[in-house]
CSV table of C-alpha atoms and ligand atoms in Angstrom, one decimal:
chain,number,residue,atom,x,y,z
A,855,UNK,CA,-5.1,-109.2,-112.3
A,856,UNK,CA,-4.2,-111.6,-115.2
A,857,UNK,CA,-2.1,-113.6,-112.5
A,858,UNK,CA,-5.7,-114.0,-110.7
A,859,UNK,CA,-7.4,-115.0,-113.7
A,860,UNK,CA,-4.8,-117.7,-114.4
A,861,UNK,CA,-5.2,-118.7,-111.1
A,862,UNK,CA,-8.5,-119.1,-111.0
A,863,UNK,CA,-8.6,-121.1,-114.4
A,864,UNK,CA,-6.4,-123.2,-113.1
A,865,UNK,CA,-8.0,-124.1,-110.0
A,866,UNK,CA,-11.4,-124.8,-111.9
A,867,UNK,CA,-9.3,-126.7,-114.4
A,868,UNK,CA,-8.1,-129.4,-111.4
A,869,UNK,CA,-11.5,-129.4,-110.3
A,870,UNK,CA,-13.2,-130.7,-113.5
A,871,UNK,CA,-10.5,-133.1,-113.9
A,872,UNK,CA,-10.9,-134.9,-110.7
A,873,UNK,CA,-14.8,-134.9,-111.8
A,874,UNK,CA,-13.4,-136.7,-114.8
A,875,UNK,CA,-11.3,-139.3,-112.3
A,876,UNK,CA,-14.1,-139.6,-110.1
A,877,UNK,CA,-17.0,-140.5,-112.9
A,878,UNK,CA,-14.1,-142.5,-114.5
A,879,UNK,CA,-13.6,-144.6,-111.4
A,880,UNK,CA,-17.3,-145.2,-110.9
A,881,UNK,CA,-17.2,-145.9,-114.5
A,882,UNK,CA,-14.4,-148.1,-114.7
A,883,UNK,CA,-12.8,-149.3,-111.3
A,884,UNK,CA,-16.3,-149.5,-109.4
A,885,UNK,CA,-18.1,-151.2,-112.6
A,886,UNK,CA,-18.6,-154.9,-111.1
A,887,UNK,CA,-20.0,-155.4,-115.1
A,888,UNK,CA,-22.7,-157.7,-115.0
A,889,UNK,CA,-23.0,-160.9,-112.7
A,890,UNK,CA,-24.8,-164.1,-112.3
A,891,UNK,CA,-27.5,-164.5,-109.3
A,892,UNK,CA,-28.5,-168.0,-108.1
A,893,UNK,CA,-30.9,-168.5,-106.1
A,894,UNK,CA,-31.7,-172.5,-104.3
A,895,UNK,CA,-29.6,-174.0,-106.2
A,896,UNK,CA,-30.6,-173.0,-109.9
A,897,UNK,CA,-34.4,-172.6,-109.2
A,898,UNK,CA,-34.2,-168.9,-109.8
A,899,UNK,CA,-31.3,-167.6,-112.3
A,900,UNK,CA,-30.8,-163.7,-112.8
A,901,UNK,CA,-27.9,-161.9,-114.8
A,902,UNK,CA,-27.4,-158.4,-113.0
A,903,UNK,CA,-25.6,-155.5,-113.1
A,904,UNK,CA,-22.5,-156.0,-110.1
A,905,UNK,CA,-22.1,-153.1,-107.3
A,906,UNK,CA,-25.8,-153.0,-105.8
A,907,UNK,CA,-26.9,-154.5,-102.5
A,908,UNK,CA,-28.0,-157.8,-102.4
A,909,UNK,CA,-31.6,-156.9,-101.1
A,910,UNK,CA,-32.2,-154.2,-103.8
A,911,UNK,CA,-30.9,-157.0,-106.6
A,912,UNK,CA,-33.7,-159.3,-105.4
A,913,UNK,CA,-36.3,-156.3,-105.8
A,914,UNK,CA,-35.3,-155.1,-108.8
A,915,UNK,CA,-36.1,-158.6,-110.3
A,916,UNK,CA,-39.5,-158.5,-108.1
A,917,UNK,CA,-38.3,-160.9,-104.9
A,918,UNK,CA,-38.7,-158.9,-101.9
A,919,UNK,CA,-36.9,-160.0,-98.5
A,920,UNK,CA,-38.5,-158.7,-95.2
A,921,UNK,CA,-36.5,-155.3,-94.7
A,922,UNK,CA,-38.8,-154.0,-91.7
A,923,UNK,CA,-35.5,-150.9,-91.3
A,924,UNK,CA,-35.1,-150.3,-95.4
A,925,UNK,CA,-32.0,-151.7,-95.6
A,926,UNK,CA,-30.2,-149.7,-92.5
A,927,UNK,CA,-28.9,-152.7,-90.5
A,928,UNK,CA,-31.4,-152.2,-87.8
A,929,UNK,CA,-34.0,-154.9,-88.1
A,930,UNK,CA,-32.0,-158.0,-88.5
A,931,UNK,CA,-35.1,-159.4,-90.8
A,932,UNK,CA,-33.6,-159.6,-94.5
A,933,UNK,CA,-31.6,-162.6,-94.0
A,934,UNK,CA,-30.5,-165.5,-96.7
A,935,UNK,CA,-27.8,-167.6,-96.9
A,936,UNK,CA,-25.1,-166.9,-99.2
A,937,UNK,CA,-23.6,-169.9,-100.4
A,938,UNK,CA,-21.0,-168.2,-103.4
A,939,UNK,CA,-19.7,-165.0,-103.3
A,940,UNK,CA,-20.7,-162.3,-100.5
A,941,UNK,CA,-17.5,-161.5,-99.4
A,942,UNK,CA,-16.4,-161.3,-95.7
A,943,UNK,CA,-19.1,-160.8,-93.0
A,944,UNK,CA,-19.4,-157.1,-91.9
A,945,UNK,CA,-19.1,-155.8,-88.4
A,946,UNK,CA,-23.0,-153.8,-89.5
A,947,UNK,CA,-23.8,-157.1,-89.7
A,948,UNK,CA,-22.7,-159.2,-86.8
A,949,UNK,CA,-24.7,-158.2,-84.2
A,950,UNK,CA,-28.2,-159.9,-85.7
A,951,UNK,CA,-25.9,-163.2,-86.6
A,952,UNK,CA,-25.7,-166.0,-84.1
A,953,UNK,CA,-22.4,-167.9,-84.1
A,954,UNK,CA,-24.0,-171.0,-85.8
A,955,UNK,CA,-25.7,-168.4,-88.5
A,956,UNK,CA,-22.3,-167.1,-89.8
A,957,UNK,CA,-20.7,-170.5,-89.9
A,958,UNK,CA,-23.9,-171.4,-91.8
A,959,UNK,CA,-23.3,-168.6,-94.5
A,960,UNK,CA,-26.1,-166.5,-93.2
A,961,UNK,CA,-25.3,-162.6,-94.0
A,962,UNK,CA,-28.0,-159.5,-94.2
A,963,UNK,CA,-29.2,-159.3,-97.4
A,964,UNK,CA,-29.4,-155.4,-97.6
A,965,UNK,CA,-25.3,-155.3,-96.5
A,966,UNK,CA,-24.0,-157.5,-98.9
A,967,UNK,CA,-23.0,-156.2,-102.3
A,968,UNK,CA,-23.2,-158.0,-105.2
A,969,UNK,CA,-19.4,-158.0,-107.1
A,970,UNK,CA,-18.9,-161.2,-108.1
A,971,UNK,CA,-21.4,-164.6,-109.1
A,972,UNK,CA,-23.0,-165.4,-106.3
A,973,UNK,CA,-25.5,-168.4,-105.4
A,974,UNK,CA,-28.0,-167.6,-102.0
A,975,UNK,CA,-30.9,-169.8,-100.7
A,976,UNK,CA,-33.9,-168.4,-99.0
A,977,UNK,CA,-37.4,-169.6,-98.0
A,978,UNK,CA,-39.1,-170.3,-101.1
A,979,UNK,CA,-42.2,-168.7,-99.4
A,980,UNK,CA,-41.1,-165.4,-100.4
A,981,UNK,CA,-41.4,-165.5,-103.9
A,982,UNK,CA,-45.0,-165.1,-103.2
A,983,UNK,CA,-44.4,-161.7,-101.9
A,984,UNK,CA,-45.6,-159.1,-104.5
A,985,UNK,CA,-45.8,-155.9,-105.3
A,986,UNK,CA,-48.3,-153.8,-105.3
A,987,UNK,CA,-49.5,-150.3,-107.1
A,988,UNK,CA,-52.2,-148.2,-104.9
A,989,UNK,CA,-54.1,-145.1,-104.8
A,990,UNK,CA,-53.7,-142.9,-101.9
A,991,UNK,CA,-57.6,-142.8,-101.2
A,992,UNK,CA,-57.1,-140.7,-98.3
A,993,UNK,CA,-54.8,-139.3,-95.5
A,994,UNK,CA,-56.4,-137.8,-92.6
A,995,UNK,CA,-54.6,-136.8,-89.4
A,996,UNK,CA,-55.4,-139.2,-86.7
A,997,UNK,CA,-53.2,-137.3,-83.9
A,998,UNK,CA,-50.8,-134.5,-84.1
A,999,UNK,CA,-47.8,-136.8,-85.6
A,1000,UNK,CA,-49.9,-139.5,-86.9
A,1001,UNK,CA,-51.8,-139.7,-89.9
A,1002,UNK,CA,-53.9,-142.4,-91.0
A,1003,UNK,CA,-53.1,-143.8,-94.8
A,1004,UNK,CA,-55.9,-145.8,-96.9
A,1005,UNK,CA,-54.5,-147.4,-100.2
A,1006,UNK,CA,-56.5,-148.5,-102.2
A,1007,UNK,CA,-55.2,-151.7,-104.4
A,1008,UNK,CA,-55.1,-151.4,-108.4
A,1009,UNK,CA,-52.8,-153.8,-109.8
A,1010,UNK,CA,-53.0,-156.4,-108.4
A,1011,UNK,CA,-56.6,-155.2,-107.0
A,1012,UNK,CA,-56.5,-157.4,-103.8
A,1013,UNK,CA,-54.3,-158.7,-101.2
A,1014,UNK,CA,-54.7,-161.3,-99.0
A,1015,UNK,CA,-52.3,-160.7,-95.2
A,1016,UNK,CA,-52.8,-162.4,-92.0
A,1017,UNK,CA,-53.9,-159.9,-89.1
A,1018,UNK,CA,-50.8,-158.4,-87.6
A,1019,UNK,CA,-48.5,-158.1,-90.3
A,1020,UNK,CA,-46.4,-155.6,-92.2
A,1021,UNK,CA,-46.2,-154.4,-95.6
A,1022,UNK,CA,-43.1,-152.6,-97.3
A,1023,UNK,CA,-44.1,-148.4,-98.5
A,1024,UNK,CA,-41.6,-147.2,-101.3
A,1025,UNK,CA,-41.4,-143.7,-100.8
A,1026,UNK,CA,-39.8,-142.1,-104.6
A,1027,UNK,CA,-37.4,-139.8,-104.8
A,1028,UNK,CA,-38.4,-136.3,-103.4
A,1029,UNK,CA,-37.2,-132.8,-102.5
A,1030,UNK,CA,-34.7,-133.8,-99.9
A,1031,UNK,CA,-34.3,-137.9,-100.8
A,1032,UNK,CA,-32.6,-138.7,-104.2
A,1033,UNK,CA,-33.7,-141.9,-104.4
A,1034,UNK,CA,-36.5,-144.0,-103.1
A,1035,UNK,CA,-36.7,-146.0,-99.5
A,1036,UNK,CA,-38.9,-148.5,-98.2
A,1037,UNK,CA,-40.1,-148.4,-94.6
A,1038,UNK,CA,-42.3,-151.1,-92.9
A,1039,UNK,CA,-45.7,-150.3,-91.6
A,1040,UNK,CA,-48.5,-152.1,-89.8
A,1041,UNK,CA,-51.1,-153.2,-91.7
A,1042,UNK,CA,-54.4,-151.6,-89.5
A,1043,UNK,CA,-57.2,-152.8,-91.2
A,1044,UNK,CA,-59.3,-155.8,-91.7
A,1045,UNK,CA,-58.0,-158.6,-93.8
A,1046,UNK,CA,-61.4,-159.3,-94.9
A,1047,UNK,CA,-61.2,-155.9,-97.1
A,1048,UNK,CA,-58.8,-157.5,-99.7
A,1049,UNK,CA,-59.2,-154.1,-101.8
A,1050,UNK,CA,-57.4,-151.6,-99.5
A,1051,UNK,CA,-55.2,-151.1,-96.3
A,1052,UNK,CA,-55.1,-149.4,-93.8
A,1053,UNK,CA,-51.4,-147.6,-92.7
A,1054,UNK,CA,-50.8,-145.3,-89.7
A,1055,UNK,CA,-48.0,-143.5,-90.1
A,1056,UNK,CA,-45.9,-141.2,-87.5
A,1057,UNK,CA,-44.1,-138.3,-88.3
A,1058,UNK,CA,-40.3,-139.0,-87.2
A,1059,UNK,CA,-37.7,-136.2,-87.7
A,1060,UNK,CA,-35.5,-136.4,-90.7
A,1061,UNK,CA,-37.5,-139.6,-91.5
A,1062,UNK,CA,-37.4,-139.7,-95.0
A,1063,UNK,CA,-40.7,-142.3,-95.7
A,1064,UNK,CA,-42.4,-140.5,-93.2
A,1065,UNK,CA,-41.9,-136.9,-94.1
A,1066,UNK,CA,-42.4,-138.2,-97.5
A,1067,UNK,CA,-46.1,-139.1,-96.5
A,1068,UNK,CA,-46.4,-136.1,-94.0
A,1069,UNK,CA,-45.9,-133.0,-96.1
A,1070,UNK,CA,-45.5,-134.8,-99.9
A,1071,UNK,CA,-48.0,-137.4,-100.7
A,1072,UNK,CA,-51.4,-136.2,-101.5
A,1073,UNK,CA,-55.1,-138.2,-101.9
A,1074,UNK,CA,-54.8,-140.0,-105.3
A,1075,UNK,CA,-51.2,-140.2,-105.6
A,1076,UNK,CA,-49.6,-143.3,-107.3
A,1077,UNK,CA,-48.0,-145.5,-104.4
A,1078,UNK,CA,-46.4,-148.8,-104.3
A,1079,UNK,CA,-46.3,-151.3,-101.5
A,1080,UNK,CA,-44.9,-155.2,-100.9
A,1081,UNK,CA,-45.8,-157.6,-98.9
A,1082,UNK,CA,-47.1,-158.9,-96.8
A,1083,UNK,CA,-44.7,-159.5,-94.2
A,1084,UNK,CA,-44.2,-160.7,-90.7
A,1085,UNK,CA,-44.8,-163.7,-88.1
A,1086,UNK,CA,-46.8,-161.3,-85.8
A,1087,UNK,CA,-50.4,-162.9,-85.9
A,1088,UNK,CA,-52.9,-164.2,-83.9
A,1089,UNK,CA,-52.1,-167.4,-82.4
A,1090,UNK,CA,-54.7,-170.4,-82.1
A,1091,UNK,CA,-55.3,-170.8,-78.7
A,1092,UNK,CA,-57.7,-170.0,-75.7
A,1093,UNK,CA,-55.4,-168.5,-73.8
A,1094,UNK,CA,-56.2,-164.9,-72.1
A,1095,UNK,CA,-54.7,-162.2,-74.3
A,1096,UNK,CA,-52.6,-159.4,-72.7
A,1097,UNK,CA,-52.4,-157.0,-75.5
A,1098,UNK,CA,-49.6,-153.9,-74.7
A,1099,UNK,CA,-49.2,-150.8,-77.8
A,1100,UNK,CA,-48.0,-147.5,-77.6
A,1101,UNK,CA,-48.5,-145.1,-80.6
A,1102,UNK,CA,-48.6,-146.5,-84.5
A,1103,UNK,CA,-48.1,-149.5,-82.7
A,1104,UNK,CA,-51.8,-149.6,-82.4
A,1105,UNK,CA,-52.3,-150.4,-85.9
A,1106,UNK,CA,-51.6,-154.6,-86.3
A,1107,UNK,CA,-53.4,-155.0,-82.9
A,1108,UNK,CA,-56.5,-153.2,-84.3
A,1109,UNK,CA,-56.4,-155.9,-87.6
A,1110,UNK,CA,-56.4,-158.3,-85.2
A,1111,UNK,CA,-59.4,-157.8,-83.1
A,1112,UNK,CA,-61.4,-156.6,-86.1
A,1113,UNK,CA,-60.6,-160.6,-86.9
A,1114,UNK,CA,-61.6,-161.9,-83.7
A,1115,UNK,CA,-65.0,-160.1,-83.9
A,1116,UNK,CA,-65.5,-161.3,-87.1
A,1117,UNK,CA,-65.0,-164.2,-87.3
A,1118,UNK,CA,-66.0,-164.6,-83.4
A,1119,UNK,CA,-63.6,-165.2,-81.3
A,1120,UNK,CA,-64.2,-165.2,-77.8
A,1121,UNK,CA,-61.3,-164.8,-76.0
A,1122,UNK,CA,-60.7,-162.5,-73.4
A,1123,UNK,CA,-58.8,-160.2,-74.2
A,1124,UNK,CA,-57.2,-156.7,-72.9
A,1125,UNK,CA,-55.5,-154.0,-74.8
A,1126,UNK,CA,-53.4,-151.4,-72.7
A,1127,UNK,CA,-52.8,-148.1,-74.8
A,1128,UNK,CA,-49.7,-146.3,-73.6
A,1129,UNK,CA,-49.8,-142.4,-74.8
A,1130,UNK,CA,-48.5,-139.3,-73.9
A,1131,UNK,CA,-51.5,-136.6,-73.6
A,1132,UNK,CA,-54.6,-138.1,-73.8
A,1133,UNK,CA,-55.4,-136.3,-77.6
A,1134,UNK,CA,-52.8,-138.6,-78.3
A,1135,UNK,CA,-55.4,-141.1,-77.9
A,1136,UNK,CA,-56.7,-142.3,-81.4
A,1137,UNK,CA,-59.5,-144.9,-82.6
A,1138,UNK,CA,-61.3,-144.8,-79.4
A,1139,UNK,CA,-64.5,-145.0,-80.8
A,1140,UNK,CA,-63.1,-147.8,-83.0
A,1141,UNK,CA,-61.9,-149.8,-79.8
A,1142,UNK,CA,-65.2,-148.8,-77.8
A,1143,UNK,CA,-67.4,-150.2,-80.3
A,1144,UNK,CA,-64.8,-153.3,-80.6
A,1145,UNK,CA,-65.9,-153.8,-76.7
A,1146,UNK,CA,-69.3,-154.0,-77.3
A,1147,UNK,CA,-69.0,-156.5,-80.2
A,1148,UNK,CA,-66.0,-158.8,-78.9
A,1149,UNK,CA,-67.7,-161.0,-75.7
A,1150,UNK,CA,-64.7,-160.6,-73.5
A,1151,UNK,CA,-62.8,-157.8,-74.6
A,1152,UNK,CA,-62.0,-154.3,-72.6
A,1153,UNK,CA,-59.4,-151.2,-73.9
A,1154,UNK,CA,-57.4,-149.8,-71.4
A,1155,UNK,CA,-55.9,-146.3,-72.5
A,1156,UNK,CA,-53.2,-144.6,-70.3
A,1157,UNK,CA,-51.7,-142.1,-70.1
A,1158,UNK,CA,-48.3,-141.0,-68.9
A,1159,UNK,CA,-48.1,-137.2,-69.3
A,1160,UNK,CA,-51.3,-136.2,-68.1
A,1161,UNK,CA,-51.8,-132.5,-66.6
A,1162,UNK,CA,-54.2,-131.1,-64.6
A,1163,UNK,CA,-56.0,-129.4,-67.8
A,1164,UNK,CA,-56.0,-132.7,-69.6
A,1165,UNK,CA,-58.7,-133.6,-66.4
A,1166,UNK,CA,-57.9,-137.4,-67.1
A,1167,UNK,CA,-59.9,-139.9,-65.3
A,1168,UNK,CA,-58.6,-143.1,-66.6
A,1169,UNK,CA,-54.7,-145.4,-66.0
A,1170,UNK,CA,-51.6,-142.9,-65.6
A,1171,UNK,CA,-47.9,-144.1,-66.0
A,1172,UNK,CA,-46.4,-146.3,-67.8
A,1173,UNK,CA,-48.2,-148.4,-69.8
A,1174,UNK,CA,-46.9,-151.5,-68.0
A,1175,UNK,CA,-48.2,-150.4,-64.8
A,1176,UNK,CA,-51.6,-151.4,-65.3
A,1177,UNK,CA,-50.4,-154.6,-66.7
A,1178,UNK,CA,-48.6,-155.3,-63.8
A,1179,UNK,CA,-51.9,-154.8,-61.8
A,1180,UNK,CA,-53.8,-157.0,-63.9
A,1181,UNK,CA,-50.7,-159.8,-64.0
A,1182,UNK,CA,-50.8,-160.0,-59.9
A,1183,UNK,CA,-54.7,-160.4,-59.6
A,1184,UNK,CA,-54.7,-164.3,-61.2
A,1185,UNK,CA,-52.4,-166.9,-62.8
A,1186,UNK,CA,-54.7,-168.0,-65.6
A,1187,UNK,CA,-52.9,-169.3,-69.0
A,1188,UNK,CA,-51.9,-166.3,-70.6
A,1189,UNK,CA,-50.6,-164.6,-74.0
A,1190,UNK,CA,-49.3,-161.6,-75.0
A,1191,UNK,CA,-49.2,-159.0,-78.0
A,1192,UNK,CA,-47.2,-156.5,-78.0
A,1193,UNK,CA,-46.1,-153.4,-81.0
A,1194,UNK,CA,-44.0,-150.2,-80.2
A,1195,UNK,CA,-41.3,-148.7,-79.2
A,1196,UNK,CA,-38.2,-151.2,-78.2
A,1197,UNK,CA,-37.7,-149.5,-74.9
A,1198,UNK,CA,-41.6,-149.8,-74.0
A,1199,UNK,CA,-41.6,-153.9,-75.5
A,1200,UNK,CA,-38.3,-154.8,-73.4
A,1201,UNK,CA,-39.6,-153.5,-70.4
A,1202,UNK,CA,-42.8,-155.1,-70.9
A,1203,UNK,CA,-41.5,-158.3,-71.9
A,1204,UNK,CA,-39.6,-158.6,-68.6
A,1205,UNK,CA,-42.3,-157.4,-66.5
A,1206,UNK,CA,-44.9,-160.2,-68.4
A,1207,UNK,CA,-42.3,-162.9,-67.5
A,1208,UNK,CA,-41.7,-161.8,-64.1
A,1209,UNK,CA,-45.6,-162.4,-63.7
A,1210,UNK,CA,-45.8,-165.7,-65.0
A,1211,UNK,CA,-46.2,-165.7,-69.1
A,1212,UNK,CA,-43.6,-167.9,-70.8
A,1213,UNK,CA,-41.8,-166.3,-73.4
A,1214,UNK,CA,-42.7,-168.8,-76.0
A,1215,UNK,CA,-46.3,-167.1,-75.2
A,1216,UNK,CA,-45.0,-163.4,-76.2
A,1217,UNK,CA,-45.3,-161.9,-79.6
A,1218,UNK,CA,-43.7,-158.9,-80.1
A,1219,UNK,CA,-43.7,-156.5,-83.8
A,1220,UNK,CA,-40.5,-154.1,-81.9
A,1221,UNK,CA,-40.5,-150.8,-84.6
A,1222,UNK,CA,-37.0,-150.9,-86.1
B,817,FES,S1,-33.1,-154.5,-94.0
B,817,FES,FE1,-31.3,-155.4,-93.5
B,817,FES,S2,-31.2,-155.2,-91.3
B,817,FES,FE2,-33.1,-154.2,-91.8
């Protein structure tokens, strides 16, 4: 019995002392101490504490880099160029680097550590980007797995976004996620309503922002956002407008028609819908009433799961098939604007350039 004992002692005894090594090695061998930022060339000059990424060094002293996958190495969109320091080029990283990018010094932001001094350049643009603290004014279910978010601005008390793009949500730490992420999401609503935005948000398994805003975040909750973000926009042209969306990928095409009736454009303009079951459907009466107001507009939902209860009427398949129909009937000049899944916007980017529209004439907002 007192053999056990001892043995048990001295088993807990080893444990706590590699605790010890292990806090002492974050402590001593993993402590980068503090480091000197750059940023073009002096015009920005930080002292940090070494050991973070570089994207969540730039937040913490309020410069925010587009990070559409929260720092996962799946968007390719928080590049700068890292002219000191940085270390070696990372195989997470190579696949969004061209050739001539990594001989420029061009390296994902939200891969590279900071261990050493280090001088990066970046579009000066971005230091515009800003955060923002909201109110959750509501959250209301707009299908099964999506819920509709309206945040209303306090501090500052207004944005100003172009239809189209993206803002940053920082969900905190929660039951489940130690620490806080930021996800990307669609901005939905008019950009004329500078006091609040519009977010439609999916449910996606083990997704930490969204289960965060799914079964966490209640109406009048704190929440921060930044932004905006994103070249998806509406282009200035008269071109016809193919407009493709499956899902939350709904959201930056409905900001952008609410600007084309508003400020009158006349464009024509279609938007295929691509669901599963038709009560997967949402803002129809949003998009119907769009029809009436826009001059040449018309809303094409379909669906690709229908069954016989569902008793649909309307477009079945994929939601390129009507598309394709449309595409064959006439070759007038034509664009395109397309948000959801990547499968759904590299299918239908290949089938719009089979039928004629350039790719320069393609916008795409791919979910990451
Ligand atoms: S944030 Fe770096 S790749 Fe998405």
């Amino acid at each position: 019995m007192t053999q056990v004992f001892i043995g048990i002692l001295a088993v807990s005894g080893l444990t706590a002392f590699l605790a010890l090594l292990l806090e002492m090695a974050h402590a001593f061998v993993l402590n980068y101490g503090e480091v000197k930022l750059s940023i073009n060339k002096g015009d920005k000059e930080f002292t940090v504490q070494g050991g973070s990424n570089l994207l969540g060094t730039l937040m913490d002293n309020s410069i925010f880099v587009p990070s559409a996958c929260g720092g996962r190495a799946s968007c390719g969109l928080c590049k700068v160029t890292v002219t000191e320091g940085g270390g070696p080029i990372l195989p997470t990283e190579t696949p969004y680097l061209e050739k001539d990018e990594q001989e420029a010094g061009i390296r994902l932001s939200c891969q590279v550590k900071v261990r050493s001094d280090m001088a990066i350049e970046m579009d000066p643009d971005l230091f515009n980007i800003k955060e923002y603290k909201t109110l959750a004014e509501s959250i209301k279910d707009l299908t099964a797995t999506i819920k509709e978010l309206r945040l209303k601005l306090v501090d500052p008390p207004e944005i100003s976004f172009k239809p189209g793009q993206f803002v940053q949500f920082r969900a905190p730490e929660y039951r489940g996620s130690p620490e806080p992420v930021y996800r990307a999401y669609s901005i939905a609503s008019s950009a004329k309503n500078k006091n609040e935005i519009v977010l439609c948000i999916t449910k996606v398994k083990g997704g930490l922002a969204t289960t965060f805003v799914h079964e966490f975040l209640k109406e009048g909750d704190k929440v921060f956002i930044n932004g905006p973000y994103g070249d998806f926009y509406l282009r200035d042209s008269d071109s016809e407008m193919i407009m493709i969306a499956t899902g939350s990928g709904l959201a930056p095409l409905m900001s952008i028609l609410y600007q084309m009736a508003e400020d009158g454009i006349e464009r024509k303009a279609t938007l295929f819908f691509g669901t599963y079951r038709p009560n997967d459907l949402f803002y129809v009466d949003e998009l119907k009433d769009l029809e009436k107001k826009l001059k040449d507009f018309t809303f094409v939902p379909v669906i690709s799961g229908a069954t016989e209860d569902d008793n649909w009427k309307g477009e079945t398949g994929m939601v390129t098939d009507p598309v394709k129909k449309l595409l064959q009937k006439s070759e007038a000049p034509r664009e395109a604007y397309l948000c959801g899944n990547p499968l759904m916007i590299d299918a239908a980017v290949k089938i719009l350039q089979e039928n004629g529209i350039k790719e320069e004439n393609i916008y795409y907002d791919k979910f990451a």
